[in-house]
Amino acid sequence: MIKKISDKDKEDWENFLKNKKKTTYTDTVKNNNLSDRIIIKVSDKDKQDWENFIKNKEKIPNKDFVGKKKVRHEKIKKIDLHGHTIEEANKVVEKFIQKCFDEDVTKIIVITGKGLRSKNVENPYLSKDLSILKYSVPEFIESNLSLTKMIIEITDAKIGDGGSGAFYIYLKNKFKIK
């Protein structure tokens, strides 16, 4: 497809070529007259600065790569403790947290259940709260010094992840631990 150049475009091009050495930047501003042309002249200092910039062999650092920190991507693992006794659950959780820490996992979802069907509730010699995994597992983790060194915090889970029958464990970065 060949497009014909209008007389106005030819005139503009000729003016550009004539003024090429005088200016390096033109800008069209549409005023009330709709076709006023304003020519902005570049100062000698700006021209000199540009020439120096072009001649300079020093490389400009790429902003996309300079100072880019290593981002720790979220890695999530789950463990379900339904059907475990307190002792079994504590052992399993301890091993699981250590394994996840070694694998640089960022968040663990621990599903304990709400304890509504716990047979321990019927035993009058056991504390109702401490005999239910929902309460005893977080208590065990917080009292274990080797585990607390690996953990940032323990929080309640969102409804989609188990709600009141689960909790999150956020682990520290194993490369930054002292």
N, CA, C and O of each residue as an XYZ file, in Angstrom:
712
protein
N       0.851     -1.179      0.000
C       0.000      0.000      0.000
C       0.893      1.238      0.000
O       1.712      1.415      0.902
N       0.740      2.069     -0.981
C       1.527      3.299     -1.098
C       0.614      4.461     -0.755
O      -0.484      4.610     -1.291
N       1.121      5.286      0.173
C       0.329      6.410      0.622
C       0.934      7.686      0.065
O       2.150      7.868      0.109
N       0.091      8.575     -0.462
C       0.569      9.844     -0.987
C       0.816     10.803      0.156
O       0.052     10.857      1.119
N       1.891     11.555      0.037
C       2.233     12.539      1.063
C       1.549     13.855      0.713
O       1.628     14.330     -0.420
N       0.896     14.419      1.678
C       0.187     15.684      1.442
C       1.183     16.833      1.331
O       2.336     16.715      1.744
N       0.720     17.944      0.766
C       1.570     19.127      0.628
C       1.994     19.653      1.999
O       3.119     20.123      2.165
N       1.118     19.578      2.953
C       1.417     20.033      4.321
C       2.547     19.201      4.922
O       3.452     19.744      5.556
N       2.494     17.865      4.722
C       3.550     16.985      5.236
C       4.886     17.276      4.566
O       5.926     17.273      5.225
N       4.863     17.531      3.250
C       6.093     17.872      2.534
C       6.690     19.159      3.094
O       7.893     19.242      3.342
N       5.843     20.150      3.288
C       6.293     21.442      3.816
C       6.890     21.268      5.222
O       7.938     21.834      5.530
N       6.215     20.485      6.065
C       6.720     20.231      7.416
C       8.076     19.528      7.373
O       8.961     19.846      8.166
N       8.243     18.592      6.469
C       9.502     17.861      6.361
C      10.631     18.784      5.899
O      11.743     18.723      6.422
N      10.345     19.615      4.942
C      11.361     20.565      4.472
C      11.753     21.533      5.577
O      12.934     21.837      5.745
N      10.781     22.014      6.324
C      11.089     22.901      7.459
C      11.921     22.170      8.510
O      12.832     22.748      9.103
N      11.613     20.941      8.727
C      12.370     20.152      9.693
C      13.829     20.025      9.249
O      14.750     20.228     10.040
N      14.023     19.686      7.978
C      15.384     19.530      7.479
C      16.168     20.842      7.543
O      17.363     20.831      7.839
N      15.514     21.964      7.272
C      16.172     23.270      7.357
C      16.556     23.601      8.791
O      17.638     24.132      9.040
N      15.680     23.292      9.729
C      15.889     23.665     11.136
C      16.533     22.554     11.955
O      16.670     22.677     13.172
N      16.920     21.495     11.307
C      17.451     20.329     12.004
C      18.649     20.669     12.881
O      18.774     20.147     13.989
N      19.506     21.517     12.408
C      20.692     21.866     13.163
C      20.373     22.835     14.299
O      21.118     22.901     15.277
N      19.304     23.570     14.189
C      18.943     24.547     15.205
C      18.187     23.906     16.373
O      18.397     24.261     17.532
N      17.313     22.966     16.049
C      16.483     22.375     17.098
C      16.548     20.866     17.027
O      16.842     20.281     15.984
N      16.270     20.256     18.149
C      16.218     18.794     18.171
C      14.867     18.297     18.626
O      14.618     17.091     18.648
N      13.981     19.228     18.994
C      12.691     18.793     19.522
C      11.609     19.762     19.078
O      11.752     20.974     19.237
N      10.533     19.233     18.525
C       9.391     20.074     18.183
C       8.161     19.481     18.827
O       8.045     18.270     19.018
N       7.272     20.349     19.147
C       6.050     19.886     19.790
C       4.879     20.667     19.209
O       4.942     21.891     19.089
N       3.827     19.972     18.854
C       2.652     20.612     18.312
C       1.650     20.835     19.426
O       1.289     19.905     20.148
N       1.208     22.061     19.561
C       0.214     22.394     20.567
C      -1.018     22.875     19.832
O      -0.936     23.766     18.986
N      -2.138     22.301     20.146
C      -3.373     22.705     19.483
C      -4.052     23.754     20.345
O      -4.568     23.459     21.423
N      -4.042     24.957     19.862
C      -4.698     26.069     20.551
C      -6.054     26.300     19.908
O      -6.620     25.417     19.264
N      -6.551     27.492     20.098
C      -7.835     27.836     19.473
C      -7.727     27.826     17.958
O      -8.707     27.561     17.263
N      -6.528     28.116     17.442
C      -6.334     28.139     15.989
C      -6.148     26.731     15.424
O      -6.149     26.558     14.205
N      -5.987     25.717     16.287
C      -5.894     24.297     15.966
C      -4.628     23.862     15.246
O      -4.403     22.658     15.124
N      -3.798     24.760     14.768
C      -2.597     24.265     14.095
C      -1.385     25.156     14.355
O      -0.496     25.234     13.507
N      -1.325     25.815     15.480
C      -0.129     26.605     15.824
C       1.000     25.649     16.155
O       0.793     24.641     16.832
N       2.187     25.964     15.678
C       3.340     25.108     15.932
C       4.328     25.890     16.781
O       4.698     27.019     16.461
N       4.747     25.256     17.876
C       5.726     25.885     18.763
C       7.023     25.112     18.638
O       7.034     23.887     18.762
N       8.094     25.805     18.400
C       9.399     25.171     18.286
C      10.169     25.468     19.568
O      10.356     26.621     19.956
N      10.606     24.395     20.208
C      11.367     24.539     21.448
C      12.829     24.337     21.104
O      13.215     23.300     20.565
N      13.629     25.325     21.416
C      15.053     25.222     21.119
C      15.770     24.632     22.315
O      15.459     24.951     23.463
N      16.718     23.781     22.040
C      17.488     23.124     23.082
C      18.723     23.966     23.353
O      19.401     24.409     22.427
N      19.007     24.181     24.623
C      20.147     25.025     24.986
C      21.467     24.328     24.645
O      21.532     23.107     24.495
N      22.506     25.139     24.530
C      23.832     24.595     24.227
C      24.311     23.665     25.334
O      24.962     22.655     25.067
N      23.989     24.006     26.567
C      24.400     23.168     27.698
C      23.747     21.788     27.596
O      24.405     20.771     27.818
N      22.454     21.753     27.260
C      21.760     20.476     27.112
C      22.358     19.653     25.967
O      22.500     18.436     26.080
N      22.705     20.320     24.875
C      23.332     19.627     23.754
C      24.670     19.037     24.176
O      24.993     17.896     23.847
N      25.443     19.835     24.913
C      26.758     19.375     25.374
C      26.607     18.182     26.327
O      27.352     17.206     26.238
N      25.645     18.276     27.226
C      25.401     17.169     28.155
C      25.026     15.894     27.411
O      25.471     14.800     27.760
N      24.205     16.053     26.384
C      23.800     14.892     25.590
C      24.992     14.290     24.859
O      25.146     13.069     24.824
N      25.820     15.120     24.285
C      27.023     14.640     23.583
C      27.942     13.893     24.547
O      28.470     12.832     24.213
N      28.127     14.447     25.736
C      28.980     13.786     26.736
C      28.400     12.435     27.150
O      29.130     11.462     27.339
N      27.102     12.395     27.283
C      26.430     11.157     27.657
C      26.653     10.081     26.599
O      26.933      8.929     26.931
N      26.530     10.455     25.331
C      26.680      9.491     24.240
C      28.130      9.011     24.126
O      28.377      7.841     23.830
N      29.065      9.893     24.355
C      30.483      9.532     24.238
C      30.966      8.695     25.416
O      31.946      7.960     25.296
N      30.299      8.801     26.528
C      30.731      8.112     27.742
C      30.627      6.598     27.547
O      29.584      6.088     27.140
N      31.696      5.900     27.835
C      31.728      4.442     27.652
C      31.222      3.698     28.897
O      31.063      2.477     28.874
N      30.976      4.430     29.965
C      30.524      3.807     31.206
C      29.136      3.215     31.008
O      28.246      3.852     30.446
N      28.973      2.001     31.472
C      27.679      1.337     31.295
C      26.697      1.828     32.345
O      27.060      2.071     33.496
N      25.465      1.967     31.933
C      24.395      2.347     32.847
C      23.835      1.059     33.431
O      23.519      0.134     32.683
N      23.704      0.980     34.756
C      23.190     -0.256     35.348
C      21.728     -0.497     34.970
O      20.917      0.428     34.922
N      21.424     -1.744     34.707
C      20.062     -2.121     34.364
C      19.233     -2.141     35.647
O      19.508     -2.933     36.548
N      18.239     -1.294     35.734
C      17.444     -1.165     36.955
C      16.668     -2.431     37.287
O      16.249     -2.614     38.430
N      16.470     -3.304     36.311
C      15.742     -4.539     36.571
C      16.587     -5.569     37.312
O      16.048     -6.490     37.926
N      17.917     -5.416     37.257
C      18.785     -6.409     37.889
C      19.565     -5.866     39.074
O      20.005     -6.637     39.927
N      19.743     -4.568     39.143
C      20.537     -3.982     40.213
C      19.753     -3.988     41.513
O      18.599     -3.562     41.554
N      20.371     -4.462     42.553
C      19.766     -4.420     43.871
C      18.560     -5.318     44.040
O      17.780     -5.142     44.976
N      18.401     -6.265     43.158
C      17.246     -7.150     43.256
C      17.505     -8.152     44.381
O      18.467     -8.918     44.346
N      16.639     -8.125     45.359
C      16.780     -9.020     46.496
C      16.223    -10.387     46.140
O      15.328    -10.528     45.307
N      16.782    -11.378     46.798
C      16.227    -12.715     46.613
C      14.898    -12.762     47.346
O      14.830    -12.528     48.553
N      13.870    -13.060     46.620
C      12.531    -13.106     47.189
C      12.254    -14.546     47.611
O      12.469    -15.487     46.846
N      11.781    -14.695     48.818
C      11.439    -16.022     49.319
C       9.996    -16.313     48.930
O       9.060    -15.717     49.464
N       9.834    -17.231     48.000
C       8.493    -17.560     47.527
C       7.769    -18.409     48.558
O       8.374    -19.227     49.250
N       6.463    -18.200     48.647
C       5.674    -18.917     49.631
C       5.572    -20.394     49.266
O       5.180    -20.760     48.158
N       5.931    -21.213     50.220
C       5.854    -22.653     50.064
C       5.013    -23.166     51.234
O       5.372    -22.953     52.392
N       3.910    -23.832     50.944
C       2.958    -24.238     51.980
C       2.851    -25.763     52.026
O       2.795    -26.425     50.990
N       2.823    -26.302     53.236
C       2.583    -27.733     53.434
C       1.497    -27.894     54.484
O       1.300    -27.027     55.334
N       0.793    -29.027     54.409
C      -0.298    -29.328     55.352
C      -0.005    -30.628     56.085
O       0.654    -31.532     55.571
N      -0.521    -30.684     57.307
C      -0.490    -31.938     58.057
C      -1.837    -32.076     58.767
O      -2.340    -31.121     59.360
N      -2.410    -33.277     58.698
C      -3.704    -33.545     59.330
C      -3.474    -34.493     60.500
O      -2.932    -35.584     60.326
N      -3.887    -34.073     61.690
C      -3.644    -34.842     62.906
C      -4.891    -35.584     63.403
O      -4.900    -36.090     64.525
N      -5.922    -35.650     62.594
C      -7.129    -36.379     63.002
C      -6.767    -37.826     63.354
O      -6.028    -38.489     62.625
N      -7.296    -38.298     64.473
C      -7.098    -39.693     64.859
C      -5.835    -39.952     65.660
O      -5.636    -41.074     66.126
N      -4.973    -38.956     65.839
C      -3.749    -39.137     66.621
C      -4.016    -38.878     68.106
O      -4.877    -38.076     68.466
N      -3.268    -39.565     68.947
C      -3.303    -39.232     70.371
C      -2.425    -37.996     70.557
O      -1.740    -37.568     69.628
N      -2.451    -37.431     71.754
C      -1.654    -36.226     72.016
C      -0.170    -36.518     71.824
O       0.537    -35.737     71.187
N       0.305    -37.627     72.363
C       1.733    -37.977     72.260
C       2.132    -38.195     70.805
O       3.164    -37.694     70.358
N       1.315    -38.943     70.068
C       1.609    -39.193     68.648
C       1.622    -37.878     67.870
O       2.520    -37.625     67.067
N       0.616    -37.053     68.121
C       0.502    -35.778     67.401
C       1.719    -34.891     67.672
O       2.253    -34.269     66.753
N       2.156    -34.835     68.926
C       3.315    -33.996     69.260
C       4.578    -34.481     68.554
O       5.352    -33.673     68.040
N       4.790    -35.791     68.528
C       5.974    -36.346     67.847
C       5.914    -36.072     66.339
O       6.896    -35.656     65.725
N       4.731    -36.319     65.764
C       4.560    -36.124     64.322
C       4.769    -34.647     63.955
O       5.444    -34.337     62.974
N       4.192    -33.755     64.740
C       4.309    -32.321     64.448
C       5.761    -31.865     64.570
O       6.241    -31.095     63.738
N       6.451    -32.328     65.588
C       7.849    -31.931     65.778
C       8.700    -32.339     64.569
O       9.475    -31.535     64.051
N       8.551    -33.582     64.128
C       9.300    -34.057     62.955
C       8.900    -33.285     61.694
O       9.745    -32.927     60.874
N       7.595    -33.036     61.559
C       7.095    -32.340     60.369
C       7.617    -30.909     60.300
O       8.010    -30.447     59.228
N       7.627    -30.210     61.418
C       8.135    -28.832     61.445
C       9.612    -28.821     61.079
O      10.047    -27.981     60.291
N      10.392    -29.748     61.645
C      11.829    -29.814     61.334
C      12.046    -30.094     59.855
O      12.900    -29.471     59.224
N      11.276    -31.033     59.294
C      11.392    -31.377     57.873
C      11.048    -30.166     56.993
O      11.755    -29.864     56.031
N       9.958    -29.485     57.337
C       9.537    -28.315     56.563
C      10.574    -27.188     56.654
O      10.850    -26.509     55.666
N      11.131    -27.003     57.821
C      12.165    -25.972     57.998
C      13.370    -26.286     57.115
O      13.922    -25.385     56.485
N      13.783    -27.553     57.062
C      14.914    -27.965     56.226
C      14.616    -27.778     54.737
O      15.525    -27.529     53.945
N      13.347    -27.898     54.361
C      12.930    -27.731     52.961
C      12.586    -26.282     52.631
O      12.120    -26.000     51.526
N      12.804    -25.364     53.561
C      12.539    -23.931     53.405
C      11.066    -23.634     53.102
O      10.752    -22.774     52.278
N      10.177    -24.354     53.777
C       8.741    -24.107     53.682
C       8.447    -22.835     54.469
O       9.040    -22.615     55.525
N       7.543    -21.996     53.972
C       7.235    -20.738     54.655
C       6.047    -20.853     55.598
O       5.999    -20.181     56.628
N       5.082    -21.712     55.245
C       3.860    -21.803     56.050
C       3.389    -23.251     56.138
O       3.351    -23.975     55.143
N       3.031    -23.653     57.362
C       2.483    -24.991     57.574
C       1.043    -24.817     58.052
O       0.757    -23.993     58.921
N       0.150    -25.603     57.474
C      -1.236    -25.639     57.938
C      -1.391    -26.926     58.737
O      -1.281    -28.024     58.191
N      -1.647    -26.782     60.029
C      -1.823    -27.938     60.903
C      -3.321    -28.091     61.169
O      -3.953    -27.211     61.755
N      -3.877    -29.221     60.730
C      -5.300    -29.494     60.929
C      -5.429    -30.430     62.122
O      -4.981    -31.576     62.078
N      -6.038    -29.936     63.172
C      -6.205    -30.726     64.399
C      -7.632    -31.211     64.560
O      -7.876    -32.220     65.221
N      -8.554    -30.518     63.977
C      -9.964    -30.773     64.221
C     -10.400    -29.918     65.402
O      -9.568    -29.334     66.096
N     -11.693    -29.847     65.622
C     -12.219    -28.998     66.696
C     -12.311    -29.734     68.025
O     -12.502    -29.105     69.066
N     -12.180    -31.027     68.005
C     -12.260    -31.794     69.240
C     -13.675    -32.113     69.658
O     -13.899    -32.491     70.808
N     -14.635    -31.977     68.770
C     -16.038    -32.214     69.108
C     -16.342    -33.701     69.341
O     -17.256    -34.036     70.094
N     -15.587    -34.577     68.704
C     -15.820    -36.016     68.844
C     -14.749    -36.702     69.697
O     -14.631    -37.927     69.694
N     -13.986    -35.910     70.413
C     -12.908    -36.457     71.226
C     -13.468    -37.302     72.362
O     -14.381    -36.882     73.074
N     -12.912    -38.494     72.521
C     -13.343    -39.382     73.608
C     -12.779    -38.922     74.946
O     -13.247    -39.356     75.999
N     -11.791    -38.059     74.914
C     -11.173    -37.565     76.147
C     -12.109    -36.648     76.924
O     -11.912    -36.433     78.120
N     -13.117    -36.111     76.263
C     -14.051    -35.206     76.928
C     -14.821    -35.953     78.020
O     -15.182    -35.373     79.044
N     -15.069    -37.252     77.787
C     -15.831    -38.051     78.734
C     -15.037    -38.441     79.981
O     -15.623    -38.800     81.002
N     -13.695    -38.371     79.902
C     -12.839    -38.776     81.015
C     -12.741    -37.636     82.029
O     -12.206    -36.576     81.703
N     -13.254    -37.831     83.267
C     -13.246    -36.748     84.250
C     -11.852    -36.433     84.803
O     -11.659    -35.392     85.430
N     -10.883    -37.323     84.575
C      -9.538    -37.119     85.115
C      -8.635    -36.316     84.167
O      -7.510    -35.972     84.528
N      -9.120    -36.022     82.977
C      -8.342    -35.247     82.004
C      -8.948    -33.857     81.852
O     -10.166    -33.687     81.903
N      -8.085    -32.874     81.667
C      -8.551    -31.515     81.397
C      -9.207    -31.499     80.029
O      -8.658    -32.022     79.059
N     -10.372    -30.901     79.958
C     -11.103    -30.873     78.685
C     -10.298    -30.145     77.608
O     -10.219    -30.614     76.473
N      -9.699    -29.000     77.958
C      -8.975    -28.211     76.960
C      -7.632    -28.823     76.590
O      -7.281    -28.871     75.411
N      -6.886    -29.286     77.565
C      -5.542    -29.793     77.279
C      -5.543    -31.177     76.653
O      -4.527    -31.597     76.100
N      -6.650    -31.892     76.726
C      -6.696    -33.225     76.134
C      -7.135    -33.189     74.673
O      -7.160    -34.228     74.013
N      -7.477    -32.028     74.168
C      -7.900    -31.883     72.778
C      -6.726    -31.322     71.976
O      -6.093    -30.352     72.392
N      -6.440    -31.930     70.837
C      -5.284    -31.540     70.015
C      -5.306    -30.059     69.654
O      -4.257    -29.423     69.555
N      -6.478    -29.525     69.463
C      -6.630    -28.116     69.073
C      -5.888    -27.202     70.046
O      -5.342    -26.176     69.638
N      -5.865    -27.564     71.321
C      -5.206    -26.741     72.332
C      -3.821    -27.272     72.712
O      -2.904    -26.492     72.971
N      -3.673    -28.593     72.746
C      -2.427    -29.173     73.254
C      -1.263    -29.072     72.272
O      -0.122    -28.893     72.699
N      -1.522    -29.182     70.962
C      -0.427    -29.130     69.981
C       0.231    -27.745     69.938
O       1.458    -27.665     69.990
N      -0.542    -26.649     69.843
C       0.120    -25.342     69.874
C       0.877    -25.101     71.190
O       1.938    -24.477     71.197
N       0.326    -25.595     72.287
C       0.982    -25.462     73.596
C       2.314    -26.211     73.592
O       3.318    -25.701     74.091
N       2.322    -27.430     73.024
C       3.556    -28.220     72.920
C       4.606    -27.493     72.077
O       5.779    -27.434     72.446
N       4.173    -26.948     70.952
C       5.112    -26.255     70.048
C       5.718    -25.043     70.741
O       6.928    -24.830     70.666
N       4.890    -24.246     71.418
C       5.378    -23.035     72.081
C       6.286    -23.339     73.267
O       7.105    -22.503     73.651
N       6.150    -24.513     73.840
C       6.996    -24.861     74.983
C       8.288    -25.572     74.559
O       9.172    -25.779     75.391
N       8.411    -25.946     73.293
C       9.593    -26.638     72.789
C      10.572    -25.608     72.214
O      10.305    -25.017     71.167
N      11.694    -25.393     72.888
C      12.667    -24.364     72.483
C      13.256    -24.611     71.099
O      13.456    -23.664     70.338
N      13.536    -25.865     70.763
C      14.119    -26.132     69.437
C      13.146    -25.778     68.315
O      13.563    -25.369     67.232
N      11.848    -25.935     68.578
C      10.851    -25.575     67.561
C      10.627    -24.068     67.509
O      10.476    -23.503     66.425
N      10.603    -23.413     68.662
C      10.342    -21.966     68.671
C      11.442    -21.186     67.967
O      11.195    -20.074     67.502
N      12.645    -21.733     67.874
C      13.745    -21.067     67.155
C      13.493    -21.036     65.646
O      14.045    -20.199     64.932
N      12.660    -21.952     65.174
C      12.376    -22.051     63.736
C      11.104    -21.305     63.334
O      10.839    -21.124     62.145
N      10.319    -20.873     64.319
C       8.978    -20.353     64.043
C       8.917    -18.837     64.216
O       9.443    -18.280     65.179
N       8.265    -18.191     63.262
C       8.001    -16.760     63.358
C       6.778    -16.539     64.232
O       6.823    -15.790     65.208
N       5.665    -17.212     63.865
C       4.441    -17.086     64.654
C       3.476    -18.224     64.355
O       3.577    -18.914     63.341
N       2.534    -18.388     65.284
C       1.452    -19.357     65.128
C       0.152    -18.563     65.185
O      -0.085    -17.810     66.129
N      -0.691    -18.739     64.162
C      -1.959    -18.000     64.105
C      -3.113    -18.944     63.777
O      -2.904    -20.058     63.298
N      -4.323    -18.482     64.042
C      -5.515    -19.249     63.694
C      -5.667    -19.300     62.174
O      -5.311    -18.357     61.468
N      -6.200    -20.412     61.688
C      -6.387    -20.598     60.249
C      -7.648    -19.885     59.768
O      -8.583    -19.650     60.533
N      -7.647    -19.555     58.499
C      -8.847    -19.003     57.872
C      -9.861    -20.130     57.680
O      -9.505    -21.308     57.705
N     -11.097    -19.765     57.493
C     -12.173    -20.753     57.363
C     -11.905    -21.731     56.208
O     -12.189    -22.923     56.330
N     -11.371    -21.243     55.112
C     -11.080    -22.095     53.958
C     -10.018    -23.143     54.228
O      -9.950    -24.152     53.526
N      -9.188    -22.918     55.235
C      -8.115    -23.864     55.569
C      -8.422    -24.703     56.805
O      -7.557    -25.442     57.273
N      -9.625    -24.605     57.336
C      -9.983    -25.419     58.486
C     -10.571    -24.632     59.635
O     -11.058    -25.215     60.604
N     -10.531    -23.320     59.542
C     -11.140    -22.474     60.564
C     -10.614    -22.747     61.957
O      -9.403    -22.781     62.173
N     -11.526    -22.944     62.913
C     -11.116    -23.138     64.302
C     -10.552    -24.532     64.552
O     -10.094    -24.818     65.659
N     -10.578    -25.395     63.557
C     -10.007    -26.733     63.691
C      -8.619    -26.834     63.091
O      -8.121    -27.933     62.850
N      -7.991    -25.686     62.846
C      -6.650    -25.684     62.254
C      -5.917    -24.409     62.666
O      -6.522    -23.459     63.163
N      -4.607    -24.408     62.449
C      -3.814    -23.202     62.698
C      -2.620    -23.179     61.755
O      -2.232    -24.201     61.190
N      -2.045    -21.987     61.599
C      -0.886    -21.803     60.732
C       0.378    -21.707     61.574
O       0.368    -21.177     62.685
N       1.450    -22.225     61.028
C       2.774    -22.024     61.604
C       3.610    -21.374     60.511
O       3.800    -21.952     59.441
N       4.114    -20.162     60.783
C       4.988    -19.463     59.830
C       6.429    -19.706     60.243
O       6.827    -19.403     61.368
N       7.207    -20.256     59.316
C       8.586    -20.625     59.613
C       9.574    -19.561     59.162
O       9.346    -18.852     58.182
N      10.677    -19.463     59.896
C      11.755    -18.546     59.550
C      12.507    -19.100     58.354
O      12.399    -20.280     58.020
N      13.274    -18.221     57.714
C      14.134    -18.616     56.607
C      15.355    -19.311     57.189
O      16.066    -18.725     58.005
N      15.607    -20.533     56.790
C      16.704    -21.296     57.381
C      18.071    -20.703     57.054
O      19.047    -20.970     57.755
N      18.146    -19.900     55.996
C      19.414    -19.305     55.613
C      19.723    -18.040     56.421
O      20.866    -17.584     56.451
N      18.708    -17.479     57.071
C      18.907    -16.244     57.831
C      18.904    -16.483     59.341
O      19.062    -15.539     60.115
N      18.731    -17.707     59.754
C      18.669    -17.989     61.191
C      20.085    -17.967     61.769
O      21.043    -18.408     61.134
N      20.186    -17.452     62.967
C      21.518    -17.331     63.597
C      21.670    -18.289     64.742
O      22.721    -18.324     65.383
